[in-house]
Coordinates of C-alpha atoms in Angstrom, one line a residue:
Chain A
M10 CA 0.0 -0.4 -0.2
T11 CA 2.9 2.3 1.6
A12 CA 4.7 1.2 -2.0
A13 CA 1.7 1.6 -4.4
F14 CA 1.3 5.0 -3.2
L15 CA 4.6 6.6 -3.1
L16 CA 4.8 4.9 -6.6
T17 CA 1.7 6.3 -8.0
A18 CA 2.3 10.0 -6.2
L19 CA 6.0 10.1 -8.0
F20 CA 4.3 9.4 -10.9
V21 CA 1.4 11.3 -11.1
L22 CA 4.0 14.6 -10.0
L23 CA 6.6 13.5 -12.9
F24 CA 3.9 13.2 -15.9
V25 CA 2.2 16.8 -14.6
G26 CA 5.6 18.8 -15.2
V27 CA 7.2 18.9 -11.6
P28 CA 10.4 19.0 -11.8
V29 CA 11.9 15.3 -10.6
A30 CA 13.9 17.2 -8.0
V31 CA 10.0 18.3 -6.2
S32 CA 8.6 15.1 -7.8
L33 CA 10.9 12.9 -5.5
G34 CA 10.8 14.9 -2.6
L35 CA 6.8 15.5 -2.5
A36 CA 6.1 12.0 -3.4
S37 CA 8.6 10.6 -0.1
V38 CA 7.2 13.2 1.9
L39 CA 3.4 13.3 1.6
T40 CA 4.1 9.5 2.2
M41 CA 5.9 10.0 5.2
L42 CA 2.9 12.2 6.2
L43 CA 0.2 9.9 5.4
F44 CA 2.1 6.6 6.4
G45 CA 5.1 6.1 7.9
D46 CA 6.2 7.2 11.6
Q47 CA 8.8 9.4 10.5
T48 CA 8.3 13.7 10.6
L49 CA 9.2 16.4 8.8
L50 CA 11.9 17.4 11.0
S51 CA 13.5 13.6 9.9
S52 CA 13.3 14.1 6.2
S53 CA 14.6 17.7 6.3
Q54 CA 17.2 16.1 8.1
K55 CA 18.2 13.8 5.8
F56 CA 17.9 16.4 3.0
F57 CA 20.7 18.6 4.9
H58 CA 22.7 15.3 5.7
T59 CA 22.9 14.8 1.7
M60 CA 25.5 17.4 1.1
Q61 CA 27.8 16.3 4.4
V62 CA 27.7 13.0 2.4
Y63 CA 31.4 13.2 1.9
P64 CA 31.3 11.1 -1.7
L65 CA 28.9 13.6 -2.9
L66 CA 31.4 16.3 -3.1
A67 CA 33.2 15.2 -5.8
V68 CA 30.1 16.0 -7.5
P69 CA 30.5 20.5 -7.5
F70 CA 34.5 19.3 -8.4
F71 CA 34.2 17.4 -10.9
I72 CA 31.8 19.6 -12.2
L73 CA 34.0 22.5 -11.9
A74 CA 36.6 20.7 -13.9
G75 CA 34.5 20.1 -16.5
T76 CA 33.4 23.4 -16.9
F77 CA 36.9 24.6 -17.2
M78 CA 37.8 21.9 -19.9
T79 CA 34.9 22.2 -21.7
T80 CA 35.0 26.0 -22.1
G81 CA 38.5 26.0 -23.5
G82 CA 40.1 24.5 -26.2
V83 CA 40.9 21.7 -24.6
A84 CA 38.5 19.4 -27.6
R85 CA 39.9 21.1 -30.0
R86 CA 43.8 20.0 -29.4
M87 CA 42.5 16.4 -28.6
V88 CA 40.6 16.4 -31.9
A89 CA 44.0 17.7 -33.3
F90 CA 46.1 14.9 -31.3
A91 CA 43.2 12.4 -32.6
N92 CA 43.3 13.0 -35.8
A93 CA 47.3 12.8 -36.0
L94 CA 47.0 9.4 -34.9
V95 CA 43.9 7.4 -36.9
G96 CA 43.2 10.3 -39.9
H97 CA 45.1 8.5 -42.2
F98 CA 42.4 5.4 -42.2
R99 CA 39.6 5.2 -44.3
G100 CA 37.0 7.6 -42.5
G101 CA 39.5 8.9 -40.5
L102 CA 38.0 11.7 -39.2
A103 CA 35.2 9.0 -37.8
M104 CA 37.1 7.6 -36.2
A105 CA 39.0 10.7 -35.0
A106 CA 35.7 12.1 -33.9
L107 CA 35.8 8.9 -31.9
L108 CA 38.8 8.7 -30.1
A109 CA 38.7 12.7 -29.5
S110 CA 35.1 11.6 -27.5
A111 CA 37.2 9.1 -25.4
F112 CA 39.6 11.4 -24.6
F113 CA 37.6 14.0 -23.9
A114 CA 35.4 11.4 -21.8
A115 CA 38.1 11.5 -19.8
V116 CA 38.0 14.7 -18.5
S117 CA 35.0 15.2 -18.5
G118 CA 32.2 13.3 -16.4
S119 CA 29.1 14.3 -18.3
A120 CA 27.7 12.9 -21.7
P121 CA 26.3 15.7 -23.4
A122 CA 29.2 17.8 -22.2
T123 CA 31.0 16.1 -24.2
V124 CA 29.1 15.6 -27.3
V125 CA 29.0 19.6 -27.1
A126 CA 33.0 19.5 -27.0
V127 CA 33.9 17.6 -29.6
G128 CA 30.9 18.1 -31.7
S129 CA 30.8 21.8 -31.8
V130 CA 35.1 21.1 -33.6
M131 CA 34.2 18.0 -35.7
I132 CA 31.1 17.8 -37.0
V133 CA 31.6 21.4 -39.4
G134 CA 35.2 19.7 -40.0
M135 CA 33.6 16.3 -41.1
V136 CA 31.2 17.9 -43.4
A137 CA 33.6 20.0 -45.0
S138 CA 36.0 16.9 -45.6
G139 CA 32.8 15.1 -47.7
Y140 CA 31.1 13.8 -44.5
T141 CA 27.0 13.6 -44.6
R142 CA 26.4 16.3 -41.8
N143 CA 23.8 13.0 -41.0
F144 CA 27.1 10.7 -40.2
A145 CA 29.2 12.8 -38.9
A146 CA 26.1 13.6 -36.0
G147 CA 25.5 10.4 -35.6
V148 CA 28.9 9.8 -34.6
I149 CA 29.2 12.1 -32.0
C150 CA 26.1 11.4 -30.3
N151 CA 26.9 7.7 -29.8
A152 CA 30.5 8.6 -29.3
G153 CA 29.3 10.9 -26.4
T154 CA 27.8 8.2 -24.0
L155 CA 31.6 7.6 -23.6
G156 CA 31.4 10.7 -21.3
I157 CA 29.7 9.0 -18.6
L158 CA 31.6 5.7 -18.6
I159 CA 35.3 6.1 -18.7
P160 CA 36.2 7.8 -16.0
P161 CA 35.6 10.2 -14.5
S162 CA 31.9 10.2 -14.4
L163 CA 29.4 11.8 -12.5
V164 CA 26.5 8.8 -12.5
M165 CA 29.7 7.1 -11.2
V166 CA 29.7 9.1 -8.4
V167 CA 25.8 9.2 -7.9
Y168 CA 25.5 5.6 -8.3
G169 CA 28.7 5.0 -5.5
A170 CA 27.3 7.5 -3.0
I171 CA 23.9 6.1 -2.7
T172 CA 24.8 2.5 -2.4
E173 CA 28.2 3.4 -0.2
S174 CA 30.2 1.2 -2.8
S175 CA 33.8 2.2 -3.7
I176 CA 33.8 5.4 -5.9
G177 CA 37.5 4.7 -7.0
R178 CA 36.6 1.3 -7.7
L179 CA 33.8 2.2 -10.6
F180 CA 36.2 4.1 -12.0
I181 CA 39.0 1.9 -12.5
A182 CA 36.0 -0.7 -13.6
G183 CA 34.8 1.9 -16.3
I184 CA 38.3 1.8 -17.9
L185 CA 38.2 -1.4 -19.7
P186 CA 34.5 -1.4 -20.8
G187 CA 35.4 2.4 -22.3
I188 CA 37.9 1.4 -24.3
I189 CA 36.4 -1.5 -25.8
L190 CA 33.3 0.6 -27.0
T191 CA 35.8 3.0 -28.5
V192 CA 37.4 0.1 -30.5
V193 CA 34.1 -1.1 -31.4
M194 CA 32.8 1.6 -32.3
M195 CA 36.3 2.3 -34.3
I196 CA 35.6 -1.0 -36.2
T197 CA 32.2 -0.1 -37.4
V198 CA 33.4 3.2 -38.7
T199 CA 36.1 1.2 -40.5
V200 CA 33.3 -1.0 -41.8
I201 CA 31.2 1.8 -43.1
A202 CA 34.0 3.5 -44.7
R203 CA 35.0 0.7 -46.5
K204 CA 31.8 0.5 -48.2
Q205 CA 30.7 3.8 -48.7
D206 CA 34.4 4.6 -49.9
M207 CA 34.9 7.5 -47.1
P208 CA 37.4 10.0 -47.4
R209 CA 40.9 9.7 -45.7
Q210 CA 43.5 12.0 -44.9
E211 CA 47.3 12.2 -45.4
R212 CA 49.6 10.3 -42.8
A213 CA 50.5 13.1 -40.2
S214 CA 54.3 13.3 -40.1
F215 CA 56.1 11.8 -37.0
K216 CA 56.9 15.3 -35.5
V217 CA 52.9 16.4 -35.9
V218 CA 51.4 13.5 -33.9
V219 CA 54.7 14.5 -30.9
K220 CA 53.5 18.3 -31.6
T221 CA 49.6 17.5 -31.0
F222 CA 50.2 15.1 -28.4
R223 CA 52.1 17.5 -26.3
E224 CA 49.5 20.2 -26.9
A225 CA 46.8 17.7 -25.8
L226 CA 48.5 16.1 -23.0
W227 CA 47.9 19.4 -20.5
G228 CA 44.5 18.3 -20.6
L229 CA 44.8 14.2 -20.7
M230 CA 46.8 14.5 -17.9
L231 CA 43.7 15.4 -15.8
V232 CA 42.2 11.0 -16.1
V233 CA 46.1 10.4 -15.0
I234 CA 46.0 12.7 -11.9
I235 CA 42.9 11.1 -10.7
L236 CA 43.5 7.7 -11.7
G237 CA 46.8 7.7 -10.5
G238 CA 46.2 9.4 -7.4
I239 CA 42.9 7.3 -6.5
Y240 CA 44.8 4.0 -7.4
A241 CA 48.2 5.1 -5.6
G242 CA 46.1 5.8 -2.3
I243 CA 47.2 9.0 -2.4
F244 CA 43.8 10.8 -2.9
T245 CA 40.2 9.7 -2.4
P246 CA 37.8 10.1 -5.5
T247 CA 36.8 14.0 -3.6
E248 CA 39.8 15.0 -3.0
A249 CA 41.3 14.2 -6.8
A250 CA 38.1 15.6 -7.8
A251 CA 39.0 18.9 -6.1
V252 CA 42.5 18.9 -7.2
S253 CA 41.0 18.2 -11.0
A254 CA 39.2 21.4 -10.9
V255 CA 42.2 23.5 -9.5
Y256 CA 44.3 21.3 -12.8
A257 CA 41.5 22.6 -14.9
F258 CA 41.0 25.7 -13.7
F259 CA 45.6 26.3 -14.0
I260 CA 45.1 24.8 -17.3
A261 CA 42.6 26.8 -18.9
V262 CA 44.0 30.3 -17.7
F263 CA 47.4 29.7 -17.4
V264 CA 48.9 27.4 -20.3
Y265 CA 46.3 26.9 -23.3
R266 CA 45.4 30.8 -22.4
D267 CA 41.4 30.0 -23.5
I268 CA 40.0 31.8 -20.5
S269 CA 40.7 35.2 -19.1
M270 CA 40.6 35.5 -15.5
P271 CA 37.8 38.2 -15.6
D272 CA 35.9 35.3 -17.3
V273 CA 36.4 32.7 -14.1
P274 CA 33.4 33.7 -12.5
K275 CA 31.3 32.9 -15.1
V276 CA 32.4 29.4 -15.2
L277 CA 32.1 29.3 -11.2
V278 CA 28.5 30.2 -12.3
E279 CA 27.8 27.7 -14.2
A280 CA 29.0 25.0 -12.7
S281 CA 27.0 26.1 -9.4
K282 CA 24.1 25.6 -11.8
I283 CA 24.7 22.7 -12.8
T284 CA 25.7 21.6 -9.4
V285 CA 22.8 22.9 -7.5
M286 CA 20.4 21.2 -10.0
L287 CA 21.8 18.3 -9.4
M288 CA 22.5 18.2 -5.8
F289 CA 19.0 19.3 -6.0
I290 CA 17.3 15.9 -7.0
I291 CA 20.3 13.7 -5.3
A292 CA 19.0 15.7 -1.9
N293 CA 15.7 14.9 -2.5
A294 CA 16.5 11.3 -4.3
F295 CA 18.0 10.9 -0.2
M296 CA 15.0 11.1 1.3
F297 CA 13.0 9.1 -1.0
A298 CA 16.0 6.2 -0.6
F299 CA 15.5 6.9 3.4
L300 CA 11.6 6.1 2.8
L301 CA 11.9 3.1 1.1
T302 CA 14.4 1.3 3.2
T303 CA 12.4 2.8 6.4
E304 CA 9.5 0.7 4.9
Q305 CA 11.1 -2.0 4.1
I306 CA 10.1 -1.6 0.3
P307 CA 13.4 -2.9 -1.2
Q308 CA 13.2 -6.0 1.0
M309 CA 9.3 -6.7 0.1
A310 CA 10.7 -6.8 -3.2
S311 CA 13.7 -8.7 -2.9
E312 CA 11.8 -11.4 -1.5
L313 CA 9.2 -11.2 -4.4
I314 CA 11.9 -11.7 -7.1
V315 CA 14.1 -14.0 -5.3
G316 CA 10.8 -15.9 -4.0
M317 CA 9.7 -16.1 -8.2
G318 CA 13.2 -18.3 -8.8
L319 CA 14.3 -16.1 -11.2
P320 CA 17.7 -17.5 -12.3
V321 CA 20.8 -15.0 -12.0
W322 CA 20.7 -14.4 -16.1
G323 CA 16.7 -14.0 -15.9
F324 CA 17.4 -11.2 -13.6
L325 CA 19.8 -9.2 -15.1
L326 CA 17.6 -9.8 -18.4
V327 CA 14.7 -8.3 -16.9
L328 CA 16.7 -5.6 -15.2
N329 CA 18.0 -4.4 -18.4
V330 CA 15.0 -4.0 -19.6
L331 CA 13.6 -1.8 -16.4
L332 CA 16.6 0.3 -17.1
L333 CA 16.2 0.5 -20.7
I334 CA 12.6 1.6 -20.7
T335 CA 13.5 3.7 -17.7
G336 CA 16.3 5.4 -19.6
N337 CA 14.2 6.4 -22.2
F338 CA 12.0 8.7 -19.7
M339 CA 14.5 10.2 -17.6
E340 CA 18.0 11.4 -17.5
P341 CA 20.7 9.1 -16.3
T342 CA 21.0 10.8 -12.9
S343 CA 17.4 10.2 -12.0
V344 CA 16.8 6.4 -13.4
V345 CA 20.3 5.6 -10.7
L346 CA 18.7 7.7 -8.0
I347 CA 15.1 6.0 -8.3
L348 CA 16.1 2.8 -9.1
T349 CA 19.1 1.7 -7.5
P350 CA 17.4 1.9 -3.9
I351 CA 15.1 -0.9 -5.2
V352 CA 17.3 -2.7 -7.1
F353 CA 20.6 -3.1 -5.5
P354 CA 19.7 -5.1 -2.8
I355 CA 17.8 -7.5 -4.7
A356 CA 21.1 -8.0 -7.0
M357 CA 23.2 -8.3 -4.1
E358 CA 20.8 -11.0 -2.6
M359 CA 21.5 -12.7 -6.1
G360 CA 25.7 -12.4 -5.4
I361 CA 25.8 -9.9 -8.4
D362 CA 28.8 -7.4 -8.0
P363 CA 28.1 -4.0 -7.1
T364 CA 30.7 -2.8 -9.7
H365 CA 29.5 -4.9 -12.2
L366 CA 26.1 -3.6 -11.5
G367 CA 27.3 0.0 -11.7
V368 CA 29.0 -0.8 -14.7
L369 CA 25.7 -2.6 -16.2
M370 CA 23.5 0.5 -15.0
I371 CA 25.8 2.7 -17.1
V372 CA 26.0 1.4 -19.8
N373 CA 22.0 1.3 -19.9
M374 CA 21.8 5.1 -19.5
Q375 CA 24.1 5.5 -22.0
I376 CA 21.7 3.9 -24.4
G377 CA 18.7 6.0 -22.8
L378 CA 20.9 9.2 -24.0
V379 CA 20.6 8.3 -27.8
T380 CA 17.0 7.3 -27.0
P381 CA 13.9 9.1 -28.2
P382 CA 12.1 10.4 -26.5
V383 CA 14.5 11.8 -23.6
G384 CA 17.8 11.5 -25.2
L385 CA 20.1 14.8 -23.9
N386 CA 22.7 13.6 -26.6
L387 CA 20.0 13.4 -29.3
F388 CA 19.0 17.1 -28.6
V389 CA 22.5 18.0 -27.6
T390 CA 23.7 16.8 -30.9
A391 CA 20.7 18.1 -32.9
S392 CA 21.6 21.6 -32.3
V393 CA 25.4 21.3 -32.6
A394 CA 25.0 19.5 -35.6
K395 CA 22.1 22.0 -37.0
L396 CA 20.1 19.0 -37.5
S397 CA 16.4 18.9 -36.7
L398 CA 15.7 16.2 -34.0
E399 CA 14.1 13.4 -36.1
E400 CA 17.3 13.9 -39.1
T401 CA 19.2 13.3 -35.7
I402 CA 17.5 10.5 -34.3
K403 CA 17.5 8.8 -37.5
A404 CA 21.5 9.6 -38.1
S405 CA 22.0 8.4 -34.6
F406 CA 19.7 4.8 -34.7
P407 CA 22.0 2.3 -36.6
W408 CA 24.8 3.1 -33.4
L409 CA 22.2 1.3 -30.7
L410 CA 22.9 -1.9 -32.4
V411 CA 26.2 -1.3 -31.5
L412 CA 25.4 -0.3 -28.0
L413 CA 22.9 -3.2 -27.5
G414 CA 26.1 -5.2 -28.8
V415 CA 28.1 -4.0 -26.2
L416 CA 25.4 -3.6 -23.5
V417 CA 24.9 -7.7 -23.5
L418 CA 28.3 -8.2 -23.2
I419 CA 28.6 -6.4 -20.2
T420 CA 25.8 -7.7 -18.6
Y421 CA 27.0 -11.4 -19.0
V422 CA 30.8 -11.1 -19.1
P423 CA 31.2 -9.8 -15.3
W424 CA 35.3 -10.1 -16.1
I425 CA 35.1 -7.6 -18.3
S426 CA 34.0 -5.0 -15.6
L427 CA 35.5 -7.0 -12.7
V428 CA 39.2 -8.0 -14.3
V429 CA 41.0 -4.4 -14.2
P430 CA 39.8 -3.3 -10.6
N431 CA 40.4 -6.7 -9.3
L432 CA 43.9 -6.9 -10.7
L433 CA 44.6 -2.9 -9.5
L434 CA 43.2 -2.9 -6.0
D435 CA 42.9 -6.4 -4.7
Chain B
M6 CA 17.5 46.5 -6.3
R7 CA 16.1 43.7 -8.2
I8 CA 19.3 43.7 -9.8
V9 CA 21.3 43.5 -7.3
I10 CA 19.6 40.3 -5.6
D11 CA 19.9 38.2 -8.2
R12 CA 23.5 39.2 -9.1
L13 CA 24.1 38.8 -5.4
E14 CA 22.6 35.3 -6.1
E15 CA 25.0 34.5 -8.5
W16 CA 28.5 36.0 -6.8
L17 CA 27.4 33.5 -3.3
M18 CA 27.4 31.0 -5.4
A19 CA 30.3 31.5 -7.2
A20 CA 32.1 32.2 -4.1
L21 CA 31.0 29.3 -2.1
L22 CA 31.7 26.8 -5.1
A23 CA 35.0 28.5 -5.1
F24 CA 36.1 28.8 -1.5
M25 CA 34.8 24.7 -1.0
T26 CA 37.3 23.4 -4.0
V27 CA 40.2 25.8 -3.1
L28 CA 39.7 24.6 0.7
T29 CA 39.4 21.0 0.0
F30 CA 42.4 21.6 -2.6
V31 CA 44.6 23.4 0.3
Q32 CA 44.1 20.4 2.7
V33 CA 45.0 18.2 0.0
V34 CA 48.5 19.8 0.0
M35 CA 49.2 20.1 3.1
R36 CA 48.3 16.9 4.3
Y37 CA 50.2 15.1 1.9
V38 CA 53.4 18.0 1.6
F39 CA 53.5 19.3 4.6
N40 CA 51.3 16.5 6.8
T41 CA 49.4 18.7 8.2
G42 CA 45.7 20.1 8.3
W43 CA 43.4 22.0 9.7
L44 CA 40.5 20.3 11.2
W45 CA 37.5 22.6 10.6
S46 CA 37.8 22.3 6.8
L47 CA 35.9 19.4 6.2
E48 CA 32.9 20.7 8.1
A49 CA 33.6 24.5 6.7
T50 CA 33.5 22.8 3.1
T51 CA 30.3 20.3 4.0
Y52 CA 28.1 23.8 5.3
S53 CA 29.3 25.7 2.5
F54 CA 28.3 22.9 0.0
A55 CA 24.8 22.9 1.7
A56 CA 24.5 26.8 1.7
L57 CA 25.6 26.7 -2.2
V58 CA 22.4 24.0 -2.9
L59 CA 19.7 25.6 -0.7
I60 CA 20.6 29.3 -2.3
G61 CA 20.4 27.8 -6.0
M62 CA 17.4 25.9 -5.4
S63 CA 16.0 29.3 -5.8
Y64 CA 18.3 30.8 -8.6
G65 CA 17.4 27.0 -10.4
V66 CA 13.7 28.3 -10.4
R67 CA 14.3 32.3 -11.5
T68 CA 17.0 30.5 -14.4
R69 CA 14.6 27.6 -15.1
T70 CA 17.2 24.6 -15.2
H71 CA 15.5 22.4 -12.7
I72 CA 14.8 19.2 -14.9
A73 CA 11.3 18.3 -15.5
T74 CA 9.3 16.2 -18.1
D75 CA 7.2 18.0 -20.5
L76 CA 6.5 14.4 -22.4
F77 CA 2.6 14.4 -21.7
T78 CA 1.5 18.0 -21.1
R79 CA 3.1 19.1 -24.4
K80 CA 0.2 16.7 -26.4
L81 CA -2.4 18.9 -24.4
S82 CA -4.4 21.9 -25.8
E83 CA -2.2 25.8 -24.4
P84 CA -5.2 26.8 -21.9
L85 CA -4.9 23.2 -20.1
Q86 CA -1.3 23.2 -20.7
R87 CA -1.3 26.5 -18.5
K88 CA -3.9 25.2 -15.8
V89 CA -1.5 22.2 -15.8
A90 CA 1.3 23.7 -15.1
I91 CA -0.1 26.2 -12.5
L92 CA -1.0 22.9 -11.0
A93 CA 2.9 21.9 -10.9
I94 CA 3.7 24.8 -9.1
L95 CA 0.9 24.7 -6.6
A96 CA 2.7 21.3 -6.2
C97 CA 6.1 22.8 -5.8
L98 CA 4.7 24.8 -3.2
V99 CA 3.2 22.5 -1.0
Y100 CA 6.8 20.8 -1.3
A101 CA 8.7 23.9 -0.2
A102 CA 6.1 24.6 2.6
L103 CA 6.1 21.4 4.1
M104 CA 10.5 21.5 3.9
L105 CA 10.1 25.1 5.6
Y106 CA 8.7 23.3 8.0
G107 CA 10.2 20.8 8.5
S108 CA 13.7 22.7 8.6
V109 CA 12.4 25.6 11.0
V110 CA 11.5 22.4 13.3
L111 CA 15.0 21.3 12.8
V112 CA 16.6 24.6 13.6
D113 CA 14.5 24.9 16.7
R114 CA 15.4 21.5 17.8
L115 CA 19.4 22.6 17.0
M116 CA 18.9 25.8 19.3
T117 CA 17.4 24.3 22.2
L118 CA 20.3 21.7 22.1
G119 CA 22.3 24.5 21.7
N120 CA 25.2 22.2 20.4
D121 CA 27.8 23.7 18.9
A122 CA 29.4 22.0 15.7
R123 CA 31.9 19.6 15.7
D124 CA 34.9 21.4 14.5
I125 CA 33.7 25.3 13.7
P126 CA 33.2 27.2 16.9
A127 CA 30.0 28.2 15.8
P128 CA 26.5 26.7 17.1
K129 CA 25.0 24.3 15.0
W130 CA 21.7 26.0 14.0
L131 CA 23.0 29.0 12.9
L132 CA 25.1 26.8 10.5
T133 CA 22.1 25.0 9.4
I134 CA 19.7 28.4 9.1
T135 CA 20.5 28.3 4.9
M136 CA 18.1 25.5 5.1
P137 CA 15.0 27.2 6.2
L138 CA 15.9 30.2 4.2
G139 CA 16.8 28.1 0.9
F140 CA 13.1 26.9 0.9
V141 CA 11.7 30.9 1.8
L142 CA 13.4 31.7 -1.4
L143 CA 12.0 28.8 -3.4
G144 CA 8.8 29.7 -1.8
Y145 CA 9.1 33.3 -3.1
R146 CA 10.5 32.5 -6.9
L147 CA 7.8 30.1 -6.8
L148 CA 4.9 32.5 -6.2
E149 CA 6.9 35.3 -8.9
V150 CA 7.2 32.5 -11.5
G151 CA 3.5 30.8 -10.8
W152 CA 2.0 34.9 -10.6
Q153 CA 3.6 35.5 -13.9
L154 CA 2.0 32.6 -15.4
F155 CA -0.9 33.2 -13.9
R156 CA -1.7 36.7 -15.1
H157 CA 0.7 36.7 -17.9
G158 CA 0.6 33.0 -19.2
T159 CA 4.3 33.5 -19.6
G160 CA 7.4 31.5 -18.5
G161 CA 6.8 28.3 -16.1
L162 CA 8.6 26.0 -14.4
A163 CA 11.8 24.6 -15.3
S164 CA 13.1 24.4 -18.7
G165 CA 9.7 22.6 -19.8
Q166 CA 11.7 20.1 -20.6
Q167 CA 14.4 17.4 -20.5
H168 CA 16.4 19.4 -23.0
A169 CA 19.8 19.7 -22.1
P170 CA 18.8 22.8 -20.0
A171 CA 22.5 23.9 -19.3
V172 CA 23.3 23.8 -22.9
D173 CA 22.1 27.5 -24.5
E174 CA 23.2 29.1 -27.3
K175 CA 24.8 32.2 -26.2
S176 CA 27.5 31.2 -23.9
D177 CA 30.6 28.8 -24.3
H178 CA 30.2 27.6 -21.0
Q179 CA 28.6 24.6 -21.7
G180 CA 26.8 22.4 -19.2
D181 CA 28.0 19.1 -17.4
N182 CA 25.0 17.8 -17.4
P183 CA 25.0 14.1 -17.2

């Protein structure tokens, strides 16, 4: 009864256009007042306490680092380096776009930001070299989803915070799936490029490769600092995030000089805006999760599912379908925040590794980002590529098969998500 | 006056974010390089973080950055859309009122207990007062947006859709919305 009221209230509020954050909060508070024995005092405490959850401090810092990086010409330098590496293959610019997205994903924790950064440099160039605008948009839109898979990733921070599992471990777990997805997409480009006889660039001289590498290095060092620091046990992910933010500021203002000192407050305001938007959702989601726990709703769901005698592979299949559907209608953080408190205890009961579950959820969210009706990457790509939404959806569609293929691989081969963290951290 | 208040919000948010970032960074450097640190640093960071989010909630209403979905409302006729939008704002006001009540009780409780924060030499209620303040501001901005919608039929909550709220054409400072 309680669960039914809570979920009904949540979805009614979402449907009438109440912001996601308020929908989560109001549904929880109302349910609590009507059925629970908690008071408004305890929900306010829970809300305030969210900002004192140490791992979540990484959210504002990573966003700030990402904002400095997105604003600066970091993406442009990464594109130049990627192009020097793979531009001479058939379909070289498309491959460079993929590679540059992977590089940029390693300094940004967000998928739409990756699309904006790489797309605004790359799409014009691809069209000028004879690629169709639609093909360019399809590549950029899907490659941009790497932003939440390759560390740092904001979705991983949120998942780690709400499940109280290690964020450092999740970051490191995202590396191999990220590389696999990049390689699979590059192979796909090669196949299409052969078939359609796409242009190639002149091979870059070794000198150019070195020069572009040295310019891109300042940006790429960011991920080295984050992962190296976490791996060596020097930083917590939160500290790594703060160091990245200061590093990104330093690079953007003093090394690359893309941002002048007087522009820095603007970057700060922009980053605050995104931080608040996310944290407002997260704080309300923590109230929601708190209510679920005190009402023992996950336990009930868990008993129900385990009682059905579903095998692990069957559970994973159902979970994927659930995540894909929800991911179609909501953006990644909200999906992870709403579903994780319910799904996590069941998965633990079934013996699924928390890190594997996290990676699996993220790959599902990547697909949600490129599928209508609510795919953030589609909207962003449409505006960057100057295409209509319908054209973007059509252009992005074939790549869905690639993502789905990788999802199946990630779901049923936990080894891919676990081998690197097991090797490095245990 | 309005412009001053609007600017003040932005200025405060930027300052809090910068403060948190620099403080955490300095703390890392001090701990690993000089092997010391300030005890109050973490608490100062988390209370600033709370203040940033709480002040920012209402700013988000004004700048329409909160994410909402318009998948279903979009299909309604225009006058009906407006009515539903006002309904949504009313729901938000109920939320703000309930949370305000909860946070006033919380601050009151902390005042009665009279404890200082763990590491900062300041009473806990004073550091928590940003919460009722934040919900008052949220209510105020909601009323403002609601009134405008009611009287002039313009504006509304949120970005109206999940279209990348952080991406706007006029600035390069593109968002990091995951």
